[in-house]
mmCIF file of C-alpha atoms in Angstrom:
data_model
loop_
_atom_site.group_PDB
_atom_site.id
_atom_site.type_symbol
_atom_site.label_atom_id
_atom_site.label_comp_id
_atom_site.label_asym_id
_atom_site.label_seq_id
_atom_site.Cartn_x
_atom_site.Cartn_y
_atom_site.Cartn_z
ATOM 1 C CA UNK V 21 0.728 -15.041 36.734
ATOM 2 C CA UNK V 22 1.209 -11.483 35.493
ATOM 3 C CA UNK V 23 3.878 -10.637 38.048
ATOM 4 C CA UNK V 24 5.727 -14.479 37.010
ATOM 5 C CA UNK V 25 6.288 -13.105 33.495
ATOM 6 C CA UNK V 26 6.904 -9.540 34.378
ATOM 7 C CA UNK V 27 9.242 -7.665 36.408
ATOM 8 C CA UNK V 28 6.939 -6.253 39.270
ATOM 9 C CA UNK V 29 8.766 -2.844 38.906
ATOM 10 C CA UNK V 30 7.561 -2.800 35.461
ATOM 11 C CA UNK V 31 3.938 -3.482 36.399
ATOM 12 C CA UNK V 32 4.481 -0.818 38.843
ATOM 13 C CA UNK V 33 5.428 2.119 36.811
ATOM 14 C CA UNK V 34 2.976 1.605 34.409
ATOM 15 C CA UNK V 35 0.034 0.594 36.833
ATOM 16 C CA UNK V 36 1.311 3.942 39.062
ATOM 17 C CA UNK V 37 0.754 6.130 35.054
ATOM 18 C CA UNK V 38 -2.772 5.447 35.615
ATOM 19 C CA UNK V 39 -4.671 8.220 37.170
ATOM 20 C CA UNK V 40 -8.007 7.478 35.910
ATOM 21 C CA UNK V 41 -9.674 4.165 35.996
ATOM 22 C CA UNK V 42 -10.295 3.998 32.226
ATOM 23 C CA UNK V 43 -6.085 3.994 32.358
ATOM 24 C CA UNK V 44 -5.873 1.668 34.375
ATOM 25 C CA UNK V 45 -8.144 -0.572 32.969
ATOM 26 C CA UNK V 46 -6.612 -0.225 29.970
ATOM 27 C CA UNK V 47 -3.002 -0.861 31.481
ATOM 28 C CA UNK V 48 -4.716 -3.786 32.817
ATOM 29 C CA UNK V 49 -5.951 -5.625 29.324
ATOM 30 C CA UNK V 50 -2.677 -4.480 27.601
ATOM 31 C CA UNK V 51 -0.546 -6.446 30.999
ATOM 32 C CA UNK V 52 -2.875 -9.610 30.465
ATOM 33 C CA UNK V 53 -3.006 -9.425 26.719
ATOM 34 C CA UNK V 54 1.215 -9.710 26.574
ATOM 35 C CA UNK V 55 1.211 -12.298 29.756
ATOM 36 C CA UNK V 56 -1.074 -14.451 27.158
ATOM 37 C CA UNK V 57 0.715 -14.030 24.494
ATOM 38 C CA UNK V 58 4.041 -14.479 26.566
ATOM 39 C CA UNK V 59 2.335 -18.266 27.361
ATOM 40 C CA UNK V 60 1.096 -19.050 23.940
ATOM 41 C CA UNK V 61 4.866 -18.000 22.397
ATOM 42 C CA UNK V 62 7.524 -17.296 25.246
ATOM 43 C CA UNK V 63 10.017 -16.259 22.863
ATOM 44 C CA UNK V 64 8.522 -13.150 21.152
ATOM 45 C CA UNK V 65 5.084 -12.276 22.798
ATOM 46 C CA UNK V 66 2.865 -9.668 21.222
ATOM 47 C CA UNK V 67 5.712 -8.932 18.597
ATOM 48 C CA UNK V 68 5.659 -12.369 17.431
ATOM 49 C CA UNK V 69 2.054 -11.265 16.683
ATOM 50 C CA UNK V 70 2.658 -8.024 15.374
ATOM 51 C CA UNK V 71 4.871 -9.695 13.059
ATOM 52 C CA UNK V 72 2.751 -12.561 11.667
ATOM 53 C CA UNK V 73 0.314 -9.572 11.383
ATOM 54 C CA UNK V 74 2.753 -7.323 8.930
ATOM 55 C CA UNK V 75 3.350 -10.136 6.624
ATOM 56 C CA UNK V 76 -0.200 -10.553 6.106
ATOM 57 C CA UNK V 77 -0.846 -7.224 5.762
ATOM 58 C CA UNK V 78 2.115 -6.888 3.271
ATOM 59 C CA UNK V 79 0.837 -10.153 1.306
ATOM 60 C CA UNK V 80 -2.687 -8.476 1.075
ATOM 61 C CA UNK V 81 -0.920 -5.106 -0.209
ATOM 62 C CA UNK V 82 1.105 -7.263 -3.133
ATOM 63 C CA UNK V 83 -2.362 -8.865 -3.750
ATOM 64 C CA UNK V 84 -3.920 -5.579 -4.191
ATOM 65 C CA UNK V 85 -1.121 -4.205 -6.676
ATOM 66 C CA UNK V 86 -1.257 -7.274 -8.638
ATOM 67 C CA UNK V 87 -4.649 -7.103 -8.984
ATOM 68 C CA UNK V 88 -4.878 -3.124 -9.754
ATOM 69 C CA UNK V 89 -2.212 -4.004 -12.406
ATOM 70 C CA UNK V 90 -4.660 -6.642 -14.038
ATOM 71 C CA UNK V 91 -7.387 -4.345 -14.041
ATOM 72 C CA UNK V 92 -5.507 -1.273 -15.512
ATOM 73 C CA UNK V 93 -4.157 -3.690 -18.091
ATOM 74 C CA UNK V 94 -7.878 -4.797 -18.658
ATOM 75 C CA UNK V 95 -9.105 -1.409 -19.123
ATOM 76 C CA UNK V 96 -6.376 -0.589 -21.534
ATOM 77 C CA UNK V 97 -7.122 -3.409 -23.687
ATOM 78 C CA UNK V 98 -10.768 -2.736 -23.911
ATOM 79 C CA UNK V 99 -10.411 1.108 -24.467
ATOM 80 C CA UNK V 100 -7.623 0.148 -27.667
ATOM 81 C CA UNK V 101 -10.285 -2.413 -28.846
ATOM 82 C CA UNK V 102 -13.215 -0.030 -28.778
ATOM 83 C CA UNK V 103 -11.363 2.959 -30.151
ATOM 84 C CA UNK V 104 -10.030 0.590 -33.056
ATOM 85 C CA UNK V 105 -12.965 1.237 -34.956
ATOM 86 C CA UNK V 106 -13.882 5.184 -34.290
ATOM 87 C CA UNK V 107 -10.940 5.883 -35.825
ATOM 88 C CA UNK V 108 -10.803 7.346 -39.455
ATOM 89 C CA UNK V 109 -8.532 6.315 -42.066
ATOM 90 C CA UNK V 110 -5.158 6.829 -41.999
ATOM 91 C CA UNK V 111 -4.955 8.752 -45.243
ATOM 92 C CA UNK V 112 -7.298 12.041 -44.332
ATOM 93 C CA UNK V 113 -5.273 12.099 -40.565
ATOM 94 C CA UNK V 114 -1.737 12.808 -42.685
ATOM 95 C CA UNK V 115 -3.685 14.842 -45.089
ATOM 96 C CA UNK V 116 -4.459 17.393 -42.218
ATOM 97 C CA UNK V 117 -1.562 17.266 -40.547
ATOM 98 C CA UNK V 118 1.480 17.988 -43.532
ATOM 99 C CA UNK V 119 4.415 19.854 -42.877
ATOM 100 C CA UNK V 120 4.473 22.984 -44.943
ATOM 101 C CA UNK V 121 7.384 25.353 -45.521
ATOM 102 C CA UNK V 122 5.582 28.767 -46.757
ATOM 103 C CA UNK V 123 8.888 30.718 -45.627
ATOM 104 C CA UNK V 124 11.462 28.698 -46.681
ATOM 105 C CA UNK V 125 10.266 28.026 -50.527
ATOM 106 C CA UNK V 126 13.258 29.831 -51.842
ATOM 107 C CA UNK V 127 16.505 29.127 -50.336
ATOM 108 C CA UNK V 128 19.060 26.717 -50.849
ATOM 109 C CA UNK V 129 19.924 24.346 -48.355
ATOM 110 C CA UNK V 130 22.590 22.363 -50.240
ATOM 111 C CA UNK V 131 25.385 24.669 -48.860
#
């Protein structure tokens, strides 16, 4: 079945790679993993996987942005609500912080 949807020279070289069993097992499940794949969707394979696997991964990542968004916007809106009141009157925060001109009490500036 494996050699049917794989050239055997293919299956060869990587089969010939393996030089320790763990290899070649290996080699082995990733062969029959793409021959099932192959059988389930002969047009793409494993990428046809791959791919349906990147757009959910992408989806999940929008998801995740959206969400952090909400939850930033949240925590903004809370901190502005719960600051509204420790504030102290607008009248003593422009009392402390006038713009004084010590140096400049003397000249002219209508030329």
């Amino acid at each position: 079945m494996i050699s049917f949807l794989f050239f055997k020279k293919k299956i060869d070289i990587m089969m010939s790679g393996s030089k320790f069993h763990h290899t070649y097992v290996n080699n082995l499940q990733i062969l029959y993993f793409e021959a099932h794949c192959r059988i389930q969707g002969p047009i793409y394979g494993c990428a046809g996987i791959i791919f349906k696997l990147y757009e959910q991964i992408n989806s999940a990542e929008i998801a995740l942005a959206y969400i952090d968004i909400q939850t930033q916007t949240a925590c903004h809106k809370l901190q502005a609500e719960s600051n509204f009141d420790v504030l102290p009157a607008q009248s003593s925060i422009t009392a402390k912080f006038q713009w004084k001109r010590p140096y400049f009490k003397d000249a002219d500036w209508s030329r």
